[in-house]
mmCIF file of C-alpha atoms in Angstrom:
data_model
loop_
_atom_site.group_PDB
_atom_site.id
_atom_site.type_symbol
_atom_site.label_atom_id
_atom_site.label_comp_id
_atom_site.label_asym_id
_atom_site.label_seq_id
_atom_site.Cartn_x
_atom_site.Cartn_y
_atom_site.Cartn_z
ATOM 1 C CA MET A 1 1.339 -7.583 -7.379
ATOM 2 C CA VAL A 2 4.909 -7.641 -7.507
ATOM 3 C CA ARG A 3 7.323 -9.042 -10.472
ATOM 4 C CA ILE A 4 9.309 -11.854 -9.389
ATOM 5 C CA ILE A 5 13.070 -11.121 -10.431
ATOM 6 C CA PRO A 6 15.766 -11.135 -8.764
ATOM 7 C CA MET A 7 17.103 -8.282 -6.563
ATOM 8 C CA ALA A 8 19.953 -7.349 -5.507
ATOM 9 C CA SER A 9 21.513 -8.834 -2.730
ATOM 10 C CA SER A 10 24.161 -5.291 -1.459
ATOM 11 C CA ILE A 11 21.996 -3.601 0.970
ATOM 12 C CA ARG A 12 23.479 0.035 0.561
ATOM 13 C CA PRO A 13 22.504 1.990 4.011
ATOM 14 C CA SER A 14 20.564 5.343 4.206
ATOM 15 C CA LEU A 15 19.617 8.533 5.585
ATOM 16 C CA SER A 16 16.793 8.737 4.718
ATOM 17 C CA SER A 17 15.065 7.490 7.752
ATOM 18 C CA PHE A 18 16.587 9.621 10.635
ATOM 19 C CA ARG A 19 15.698 13.715 10.868
ATOM 20 C CA PHE A 20 18.129 15.664 12.679
ATOM 21 C CA SER A 21 18.501 18.239 15.680
ATOM 22 C CA GLY A 22 21.128 20.236 17.011
ATOM 23 C CA GLY A 23 23.626 17.407 16.209
ATOM 24 C CA VAL A 24 21.584 13.993 17.335
ATOM 25 C CA SER A 25 20.055 12.096 14.978
ATOM 26 C CA THR A 26 16.352 10.984 16.030
ATOM 27 C CA SER A 27 15.127 7.264 14.181
ATOM 28 C CA ARG A 28 11.605 6.783 13.651
ATOM 29 C CA PHE A 29 11.147 4.649 16.308
ATOM 30 C CA GLY A 30 11.835 7.586 18.619
ATOM 31 C CA LEU A 31 15.508 7.041 19.917
ATOM 32 C CA SER A 32 18.143 9.032 20.316
ATOM 33 C CA LEU A 33 21.951 8.560 19.122
ATOM 34 C CA SER A 34 24.505 11.219 20.308
ATOM 35 C CA PRO A 35 27.541 10.931 18.932
ATOM 36 C CA LEU A 36 30.343 8.953 20.755
ATOM 37 C CA ARG A 37 33.885 9.487 21.282
ATOM 38 C CA LEU A 38 36.093 6.225 20.751
ATOM 39 C CA PRO A 39 39.942 6.096 21.480
ATOM 40 C CA SER A 40 41.871 6.567 18.566
ATOM 41 C CA HIS A 41 43.213 2.907 18.082
ATOM 42 C CA LEU A 42 38.955 1.770 18.900
ATOM 43 C CA HIS A 43 37.670 1.464 15.027
ATOM 44 C CA PHE A 44 34.299 0.084 14.437
ATOM 45 C CA SER A 45 35.292 -3.099 13.101
ATOM 46 C CA HIS A 46 36.042 -4.109 16.224
ATOM 47 C CA LEU A 47 32.095 -4.083 17.262
ATOM 48 C CA THR A 48 30.936 -5.171 13.731
ATOM 49 C CA SER A 49 30.786 -9.156 15.585
ATOM 50 C CA THR A 50 28.239 -8.164 17.960
ATOM 51 C CA VAL A 51 26.350 -5.459 16.574
ATOM 52 C CA PRO A 52 26.060 -5.378 12.455
ATOM 53 C CA GLN A 53 26.122 -2.147 11.035
ATOM 54 C CA THR A 54 22.128 -2.501 8.985
ATOM 55 C CA HIS A 55 20.666 -2.513 12.562
ATOM 56 C CA PHE A 56 21.009 0.951 13.157
ATOM 57 C CA PHE A 57 17.383 1.671 11.393
ATOM 58 C CA GLY A 58 19.814 2.649 8.315
ATOM 59 C CA LEU A 59 22.456 4.322 9.286
ATOM 60 C CA LYS A 60 25.856 2.996 9.682
ATOM 61 C CA ALA A 61 27.071 2.467 13.416
ATOM 62 C CA SER A 62 30.240 3.971 12.272
ATOM 63 C CA LYS A 63 28.549 7.006 11.530
ATOM 64 C CA LEU A 64 28.118 7.087 15.476
ATOM 65 C CA LEU A 65 31.958 7.406 16.119
ATOM 66 C CA LYS A 66 32.992 10.561 15.246
ATOM 67 C CA THR A 67 36.149 11.420 16.313
ATOM 68 C CA ALA A 68 39.392 10.102 18.736
ATOM 69 C CA GLY A 69 39.253 10.372 22.754
ATOM 70 C CA THR A 70 37.640 10.116 25.836
ATOM 71 C CA ARG A 71 35.544 11.685 27.991
ATOM 72 C CA VAL A 72 35.762 10.525 31.865
ATOM 73 C CA GLY A 73 33.186 8.598 33.608
ATOM 74 C CA MET A 74 32.058 7.529 30.160
ATOM 75 C CA PRO A 75 30.796 4.312 30.444
ATOM 76 C CA PRO A 76 32.460 1.373 27.889
ATOM 77 C CA VAL A 77 31.001 1.672 24.441
ATOM 78 C CA GLY A 78 29.906 -1.702 24.146
ATOM 79 C CA ASN A 79 27.555 -0.646 26.858
ATOM 80 C CA VAL A 80 27.016 2.029 25.254
ATOM 81 C CA VAL A 81 25.745 0.819 21.814
ATOM 82 C CA HIS A 82 23.881 -2.780 23.202
ATOM 83 C CA ALA A 83 21.035 -0.361 25.811
ATOM 84 C CA SER A 84 20.647 1.322 22.578
ATOM 85 C CA MET A 85 19.704 -1.650 20.429
ATOM 86 C CA ALA A 86 18.277 -2.571 23.416
ATOM 87 C CA THR A 87 15.653 0.493 23.202
ATOM 88 C CA ALA A 88 15.395 0.593 20.014
ATOM 89 C CA GLN A 89 14.080 -2.826 20.163
ATOM 90 C CA GLU A 90 12.162 -2.316 22.676
ATOM 91 C CA THR A 91 10.288 0.723 20.587
ATOM 92 C CA ALA A 92 10.241 -1.067 17.531
ATOM 93 C CA LEU A 93 7.811 -4.192 19.135
ATOM 94 C CA GLU A 94 5.465 -1.497 20.796
ATOM 95 C CA TRP A 95 5.221 -0.180 17.281
ATOM 96 C CA VAL A 96 5.271 -4.083 15.101
ATOM 97 C CA LYS A 97 2.188 -4.503 17.719
ATOM 98 C CA LYS A 98 0.074 -1.955 16.998
ATOM 99 C CA ASP A 99 0.338 -1.754 12.947
ATOM 100 C CA LYS A 100 -2.176 -3.568 11.486
ATOM 101 C CA ARG A 101 -0.779 -6.393 9.023
ATOM 102 C CA ARG A 102 -2.016 -9.127 7.226
ATOM 103 C CA MET A 103 -1.248 -11.821 4.667
ATOM 104 C CA LEU A 104 -2.481 -10.273 1.711
ATOM 105 C CA HIS A 105 -1.246 -13.265 -1.178
ATOM 106 C CA VAL A 106 1.177 -15.876 -1.830
ATOM 107 C CA VAL A 107 3.275 -15.664 -5.251
ATOM 108 C CA TYR A 108 4.688 -18.347 -6.894
ATOM 109 C CA ARG A 109 5.992 -19.143 -10.842
ATOM 110 C CA VAL A 110 4.108 -21.688 -13.138
ATOM 111 C CA GLY A 111 4.762 -23.088 -16.091
ATOM 112 C CA ASP A 112 0.815 -23.259 -18.309
ATOM 113 C CA LEU A 113 -1.209 -20.172 -16.762
ATOM 114 C CA ASP A 114 -4.371 -21.380 -18.244
ATOM 115 C CA ARG A 115 -3.602 -25.267 -17.818
ATOM 116 C CA THR A 116 -2.853 -23.558 -13.542
ATOM 117 C CA ILE A 117 -6.231 -21.985 -13.692
ATOM 118 C CA LYS A 118 -8.530 -24.277 -15.060
ATOM 119 C CA PHE A 119 -7.250 -26.703 -12.061
ATOM 120 C CA TYR A 120 -8.015 -23.960 -9.405
ATOM 121 C CA THR A 121 -11.445 -23.242 -10.608
ATOM 122 C CA GLU A 122 -12.939 -26.331 -10.990
ATOM 123 C CA CYS A 123 -10.871 -28.477 -9.132
ATOM 124 C CA LEU A 124 -10.510 -26.748 -6.031
ATOM 125 C CA GLY A 125 -13.249 -24.217 -6.441
ATOM 126 C CA MET A 126 -11.570 -20.827 -6.476
ATOM 127 C CA LYS A 127 -12.297 -17.534 -8.356
ATOM 128 C CA LEU A 128 -10.450 -15.884 -10.815
ATOM 129 C CA LEU A 129 -9.816 -12.569 -9.189
ATOM 130 C CA ARG A 130 -7.960 -11.003 -11.751
ATOM 131 C CA LYS A 131 -5.345 -11.021 -14.371
ATOM 132 C CA ARG A 132 -2.505 -8.727 -15.830
ATOM 133 C CA ASP A 133 -0.335 -8.754 -18.832
ATOM 134 C CA ILE A 134 2.500 -7.270 -18.777
ATOM 135 C CA PRO A 135 4.448 -7.455 -22.348
ATOM 136 C CA GLU A 136 6.651 -4.845 -22.333
ATOM 137 C CA GLU A 137 8.325 -6.676 -18.889
ATOM 138 C CA ARG A 138 7.255 -10.953 -20.803
ATOM 139 C CA TYR A 139 5.168 -11.761 -17.869
ATOM 140 C CA THR A 140 1.657 -12.544 -16.848
ATOM 141 C CA ASN A 141 -0.171 -12.254 -13.412
ATOM 142 C CA ALA A 142 -2.868 -14.182 -12.363
ATOM 143 C CA PHE A 143 -4.981 -13.842 -8.643
ATOM 144 C CA LEU A 144 -7.068 -16.285 -7.643
ATOM 145 C CA GLY A 145 -8.532 -17.659 -4.300
ATOM 146 C CA TYR A 146 -12.100 -17.912 -2.716
ATOM 147 C CA GLY A 147 -12.963 -14.196 -1.844
ATOM 148 C CA PRO A 148 -11.892 -10.098 -2.308
ATOM 149 C CA GLU A 149 -8.567 -9.738 -2.546
ATOM 150 C CA ASP A 150 -9.118 -6.873 0.248
ATOM 151 C CA SER A 151 -10.545 -9.539 2.880
ATOM 152 C CA HIS A 152 -8.556 -12.854 1.592
ATOM 153 C CA PHE A 153 -5.662 -14.399 1.438
ATOM 154 C CA VAL A 154 -5.011 -15.563 -2.340
ATOM 155 C CA ILE A 155 -2.404 -17.120 -4.781
ATOM 156 C CA GLU A 156 -0.980 -14.247 -7.117
ATOM 157 C CA LEU A 157 0.349 -16.831 -10.288
ATOM 158 C CA THR A 158 3.241 -15.668 -12.325
ATOM 159 C CA TYR A 159 3.582 -16.690 -15.947
ATOM 160 C CA ASN A 160 7.205 -15.549 -17.311
ATOM 161 C CA TYR A 161 7.007 -15.634 -20.897
ATOM 162 C CA GLY A 162 8.497 -18.864 -22.815
ATOM 163 C CA VAL A 163 9.265 -20.466 -19.641
ATOM 164 C CA ASP A 164 7.416 -23.515 -18.916
ATOM 165 C CA LYS A 165 8.674 -25.804 -15.717
ATOM 166 C CA TYR A 166 10.585 -24.838 -12.416
ATOM 167 C CA GLU A 167 12.449 -26.772 -9.774
ATOM 168 C CA ILE A 168 10.465 -26.478 -6.706
ATOM 169 C CA GLY A 169 13.030 -28.139 -4.278
ATOM 170 C CA THR A 170 12.488 -29.497 -1.009
ATOM 171 C CA ALA A 171 11.925 -26.600 1.105
ATOM 172 C CA PHE A 172 8.692 -25.794 0.370
ATOM 173 C CA GLY A 173 6.244 -27.853 1.931
ATOM 174 C CA HIS A 174 2.565 -27.195 0.710
ATOM 175 C CA PHE A 175 -0.282 -24.677 0.347
ATOM 176 C CA GLY A 176 -3.457 -25.659 3.345
ATOM 177 C CA ILE A 177 -7.459 -25.300 1.596
ATOM 178 C CA ALA A 178 -9.648 -26.272 4.604
ATOM 179 C CA VAL A 179 -12.662 -27.755 3.689
ATOM 180 C CA GLU A 180 -16.043 -29.099 5.212
ATOM 181 C CA ASP A 181 -15.825 -33.054 3.464
ATOM 182 C CA VAL A 182 -11.917 -34.069 2.237
ATOM 183 C CA ALA A 183 -13.550 -37.101 1.277
ATOM 184 C CA LYS A 184 -15.728 -35.610 -1.217
ATOM 185 C CA ALA A 185 -13.209 -33.206 -2.234
ATOM 186 C CA VAL A 186 -10.870 -36.004 -3.288
ATOM 187 C CA GLU A 187 -13.701 -37.925 -5.265
ATOM 188 C CA LEU A 188 -14.252 -34.156 -7.402
ATOM 189 C CA ILE A 189 -10.904 -33.723 -7.432
ATOM 190 C CA LYS A 190 -10.057 -37.503 -8.825
ATOM 191 C CA ALA A 191 -13.057 -36.448 -11.412
ATOM 192 C CA LYS A 192 -11.897 -33.999 -12.854
ATOM 193 C CA GLY A 193 -7.929 -35.555 -13.361
ATOM 194 C CA GLY A 194 -6.615 -34.504 -10.829
ATOM 195 C CA LYS A 195 -3.494 -36.378 -9.149
ATOM 196 C CA VAL A 196 -4.243 -37.489 -4.854
ATOM 197 C CA THR A 197 -0.701 -38.243 -3.055
ATOM 198 C CA ARG A 198 -1.983 -38.869 -0.283
ATOM 199 C CA GLU A 199 -5.874 -40.517 0.241
ATOM 200 C CA PRO A 200 -8.352 -38.504 2.855
ATOM 201 C CA GLY A 201 -6.964 -40.342 6.591
ATOM 202 C CA PRO A 202 -6.376 -38.901 10.097
ATOM 203 C CA VAL A 203 -3.550 -36.929 10.116
ATOM 204 C CA LYS A 204 -0.344 -39.237 11.661
ATOM 205 C CA GLY A 205 -0.497 -38.315 15.142
ATOM 206 C CA GLY A 206 -3.722 -36.894 15.260
ATOM 207 C CA SER A 207 -6.638 -37.055 13.912
ATOM 208 C CA THR A 208 -8.112 -34.350 11.748
ATOM 209 C CA VAL A 209 -8.938 -35.420 7.979
ATOM 210 C CA ILE A 210 -6.591 -34.480 5.934
ATOM 211 C CA ALA A 211 -5.373 -35.902 2.030
ATOM 212 C CA PHE A 212 -3.129 -34.346 -0.338
ATOM 213 C CA ILE A 213 -3.494 -33.293 -3.678
ATOM 214 C CA GLU A 214 -0.849 -32.789 -6.261
ATOM 215 C CA GLU A 215 -1.812 -29.850 -8.843
ATOM 216 C CA PRO A 216 -0.627 -29.223 -12.672
ATOM 217 C CA ASN A 217 3.202 -27.448 -11.712
ATOM 218 C CA GLY A 218 4.076 -29.998 -8.625
ATOM 219 C CA TYR A 219 2.931 -27.471 -6.299
ATOM 220 C CA LYS A 220 1.068 -29.614 -3.177
ATOM 221 C CA PHE A 221 -2.152 -28.251 -1.672
ATOM 222 C CA GLU A 222 -3.060 -30.657 1.908
ATOM 223 C CA LEU A 223 -6.875 -30.776 2.171
ATOM 224 C CA ILE A 224 -7.852 -30.005 5.918
ATOM 225 C CA GLU A 225 -11.558 -31.406 6.561
ATOM 226 C CA ARG A 226 -12.833 -28.092 9.367
ATOM 227 C CA GLY A 227 -16.065 -26.101 9.453
ATOM 228 C CA PRO A 228 -17.317 -23.214 7.637
ATOM 229 C CA THR A 229 -14.353 -21.015 8.247
ATOM 230 C CA PRO A 230 -14.081 -17.440 6.397
ATOM 231 C CA GLU A 231 -10.743 -17.776 4.932
ATOM 232 C CA PRO A 232 -10.587 -21.612 3.176
ATOM 233 C CA LEU A 233 -7.281 -21.002 2.115
ATOM 234 C CA CYS A 234 -5.876 -21.066 5.499
ATOM 235 C CA GLN A 235 -1.817 -22.502 4.995
ATOM 236 C CA VAL A 236 1.573 -21.998 3.677
ATOM 237 C CA MET A 237 4.173 -24.408 4.917
ATOM 238 C CA LEU A 238 7.881 -23.554 5.031
ATOM 239 C CA CYS A 239 10.530 -25.405 6.568
ATOM 240 C CA VAL A 240 13.390 -24.169 8.732
ATOM 241 C CA GLY A 241 16.917 -25.018 10.089
ATOM 242 C CA ASP A 242 16.128 -23.933 13.124
ATOM 243 C CA LEU A 243 12.804 -23.759 14.628
ATOM 244 C CA ASP A 244 13.173 -21.421 17.710
ATOM 245 C CA ARG A 245 15.047 -19.622 16.298
ATOM 246 C CA SER A 246 12.704 -18.534 13.169
ATOM 247 C CA ILE A 247 9.205 -18.440 16.130
ATOM 248 C CA THR A 248 10.939 -15.904 17.218
ATOM 249 C CA PHE A 249 12.153 -13.457 14.215
ATOM 250 C CA TYR A 250 8.404 -14.111 13.062
ATOM 251 C CA GLU A 251 7.001 -13.028 16.444
ATOM 252 C CA LYS A 252 9.399 -9.998 16.919
ATOM 253 C CA ALA A 253 10.145 -8.538 13.129
ATOM 254 C CA PHE A 254 6.890 -9.570 11.870
ATOM 255 C CA GLY A 255 4.748 -9.068 14.459
ATOM 256 C CA MET A 256 3.212 -12.874 14.250
ATOM 257 C CA GLU A 257 1.759 -15.246 17.340
ATOM 258 C CA LEU A 258 2.696 -18.251 18.138
ATOM 259 C CA LEU A 259 -0.648 -19.839 17.804
ATOM 260 C CA ARG A 260 0.774 -23.080 18.705
ATOM 261 C CA THR A 261 3.404 -26.310 18.301
ATOM 262 C CA ARG A 262 3.420 -30.309 17.872
ATOM 263 C CA ASP A 263 6.246 -32.124 18.054
ATOM 264 C CA ASN A 264 6.076 -36.213 16.543
ATOM 265 C CA PRO A 265 9.457 -38.019 17.280
ATOM 266 C CA GLU A 266 7.961 -40.618 15.447
ATOM 267 C CA TYR A 267 8.147 -39.539 12.719
ATOM 268 C CA LYS A 268 11.044 -36.927 13.561
ATOM 269 C CA TYR A 269 9.309 -33.709 12.873
ATOM 270 C CA THR A 270 8.067 -29.981 14.839
ATOM 271 C CA ILE A 271 5.874 -27.293 13.642
ATOM 272 C CA ALA A 272 4.779 -24.084 14.549
ATOM 273 C CA MET A 273 1.788 -22.114 13.442
ATOM 274 C CA MET A 274 2.411 -18.703 13.078
ATOM 275 C CA GLY A 275 -0.045 -15.827 12.650
ATOM 276 C CA TYR A 276 -2.461 -12.694 12.898
ATOM 277 C CA GLY A 277 -4.802 -14.515 14.361
ATOM 278 C CA PRO A 278 -6.800 -17.813 14.822
ATOM 279 C CA GLU A 279 -6.321 -20.560 12.443
ATOM 280 C CA ASP A 280 -9.736 -21.092 11.797
ATOM 281 C CA LYS A 281 -10.774 -17.650 10.777
ATOM 282 C CA ASN A 282 -7.106 -16.162 8.968
ATOM 283 C CA ALA A 283 -4.382 -17.788 7.306
ATOM 284 C CA VAL A 284 -1.304 -19.308 8.897
ATOM 285 C CA LEU A 285 2.540 -19.791 8.053
ATOM 286 C CA GLU A 286 3.055 -23.215 8.860
ATOM 287 C CA LEU A 287 7.090 -23.924 10.010
ATOM 288 C CA THR A 288 8.301 -27.069 9.927
ATOM 289 C CA TYR A 289 11.631 -28.726 11.566
ATOM 290 C CA ASN A 290 12.878 -32.052 10.582
ATOM 291 C CA TYR A 291 15.280 -33.454 12.890
ATOM 292 C CA GLY A 292 18.795 -32.772 11.884
ATOM 293 C CA VAL A 293 18.244 -31.196 8.726
ATOM 294 C CA THR A 294 19.010 -27.467 8.249
ATOM 295 C CA GLU A 295 19.243 -26.829 4.685
ATOM 296 C CA TYR A 296 16.916 -27.148 2.011
ATOM 297 C CA ASP A 297 17.018 -26.760 -2.101
ATOM 298 C CA LYS A 298 14.524 -23.533 -2.364
ATOM 299 C CA GLY A 299 14.392 -24.784 -6.571
ATOM 300 C CA ASN A 300 13.218 -22.026 -8.099
ATOM 301 C CA GLY A 301 9.065 -22.124 -7.748
ATOM 302 C CA TYR A 302 8.372 -20.798 -4.804
ATOM 303 C CA ALA A 303 8.142 -16.793 -4.823
ATOM 304 C CA GLN A 304 7.021 -15.058 -1.396
ATOM 305 C CA ILE A 305 4.416 -14.070 0.964
ATOM 306 C CA ALA A 306 2.431 -10.548 1.224
ATOM 307 C CA ILE A 307 2.059 -8.560 4.241
ATOM 308 C CA GLY A 308 0.428 -5.492 4.132
ATOM 309 C CA THR A 309 1.628 -2.633 7.217
ATOM 310 C CA ASP A 310 0.743 0.944 7.825
ATOM 311 C CA ASP A 311 4.155 2.010 7.684
ATOM 312 C CA VAL A 312 7.065 0.068 5.328
ATOM 313 C CA TYR A 313 10.026 2.556 6.407
ATOM 314 C CA LYS A 314 9.189 1.567 9.952
ATOM 315 C CA THR A 315 8.440 -2.224 9.166
ATOM 316 C CA ALA A 316 11.788 -1.876 7.499
ATOM 317 C CA GLU A 317 13.493 -0.821 10.465
ATOM 318 C CA GLY A 318 12.326 -3.445 12.870
ATOM 319 C CA ILE A 319 13.709 -6.090 10.296
ATOM 320 C CA LYS A 320 17.123 -4.830 10.305
ATOM 321 C CA LEU A 321 16.889 -4.601 14.065
ATOM 322 C CA PHE A 322 15.733 -8.114 14.571
ATOM 323 C CA GLY A 323 18.294 -9.734 12.512
ATOM 324 C CA GLY A 324 16.845 -10.071 8.089
ATOM 325 C CA LYS A 325 17.552 -8.754 5.403
ATOM 326 C CA ILE A 326 16.725 -6.471 3.714
ATOM 327 C CA MET A 327 16.371 -7.424 0.053
ATOM 328 C CA ARG A 328 14.736 -4.033 -1.762
ATOM 329 C CA GLU A 329 14.569 -0.700 0.631
ATOM 330 C CA PRO A 330 11.009 0.266 1.520
ATOM 331 C CA GLY A 331 9.942 3.395 -1.135
ATOM 332 C CA PRO A 332 7.494 3.438 -3.796
ATOM 333 C CA LEU A 333 7.074 1.212 -6.999
ATOM 334 C CA PRO A 334 7.924 2.698 -10.110
ATOM 335 C CA GLY A 335 5.056 3.099 -12.521
ATOM 336 C CA ILE A 336 2.324 2.483 -9.862
ATOM 337 C CA ASN A 337 3.526 4.039 -6.914
ATOM 338 C CA THR A 338 2.923 1.741 -4.209
ATOM 339 C CA LYS A 339 5.357 1.588 -1.461
ATOM 340 C CA ILE A 340 6.547 -1.995 -0.432
ATOM 341 C CA THR A 341 10.102 -2.722 1.200
ATOM 342 C CA ALA A 342 11.468 -6.542 0.990
ATOM 343 C CA CYS A 343 13.116 -9.025 3.073
ATOM 344 C CA LEU A 344 14.447 -12.382 3.914
ATOM 345 C CA ASP A 345 14.027 -14.396 6.719
ATOM 346 C CA PRO A 346 17.439 -16.288 8.085
ATOM 347 C CA ASP A 347 16.059 -19.120 6.364
ATOM 348 C CA GLY A 348 16.575 -16.464 3.023
ATOM 349 C CA TRP A 349 12.565 -17.080 2.895
ATOM 350 C CA LYS A 350 11.093 -13.632 1.019
ATOM 351 C CA THR A 351 8.231 -12.424 2.696
ATOM 352 C CA VAL A 352 6.813 -8.596 0.453
ATOM 353 C CA PHE A 353 5.363 -5.277 3.221
ATOM 354 C CA VAL A 354 2.283 -3.564 0.870
ATOM 355 C CA ASP A 355 1.621 0.146 2.506
ATOM 356 C CA ASN A 356 -2.341 -0.953 2.986
ATOM 357 C CA ILE A 357 -4.084 2.164 1.820
ATOM 358 C CA ASP A 358 -1.245 1.859 -1.650
ATOM 359 C CA PHE A 359 -2.536 -1.641 -1.518
ATOM 360 C CA LEU A 360 -6.402 -1.274 -1.731
ATOM 361 C CA LYS A 361 -5.615 1.980 -4.091
ATOM 362 C CA GLU A 362 -3.929 -0.646 -6.474
ATOM 363 C CA LEU A 363 -6.668 -3.239 -6.352
ATOM 364 C CA GLU A 364 -9.519 0.087 -7.213
#
């Protein structure tokens, strides 16, 4: 639903997320931030290594440091700031847990849209849900999946006019599709001329039968043998450099649940499954940490995941609180008025949050 274009990396703090009353500012999460008074020799630069300015719901922390001087009995400013941050984070966590979030779609770029659609529908059994051409912007989107967009996780393919190849890089892993019979699915894919990169068999260190195939643009799909499921398009696997850091971020900033982890020392990797519900009924994010690898080449093919939310403004504030980087401040998209916000996780993976009501209106 969103064209994939480079975003400005700078963050411009905004006052729009605050309400002012009687000289006391209040954030969306209900945190009151009274002005602090500091000695003239203590500047905000002394605090930036501990409390980033962008963590104050879009308001520069320096706004809190109004005038020089101190008050008798006032606790050290560092303690006040940390206490305020702790309160804000706690309030944000409570809201995130109540927010109605769902993985909506995954977005990536392809060099031949018609060929890709043909492969996904004939070999993978997906349906072409809708197609959108924007000639003035020189790109076309196609949405494919196993059910309606208002209730299923789907794929959004982006074709940019004249670009026939993308670099996938080493950071993106694969997409996962649940099938009842992996061997039968592989036979069909082979018959249609598809490329099988891993024949059916038990997963390393486990018993689940899997296989890997490669689609025309080079993206890999893992076929996972599983009983009937309401969400066949079930996984997106991304590599991360610090698994514990990523788990904490996705739990707190995104409100995801850590469903399970699996360490495989023989093959030197650990995975963490995260999502908004059980794996057999929901699409999940598979984070993979390869022992000793902290940096990857992301290429330029994979773009982002989109997640639904009841409030993009509060979502953006929460992401800032827990260390995420906002790439697009919350607000409506020009032309269609769908409210979104975009962010990067600690490894630089992009996610777009979309207003739930606006998303349904757009589908209509």
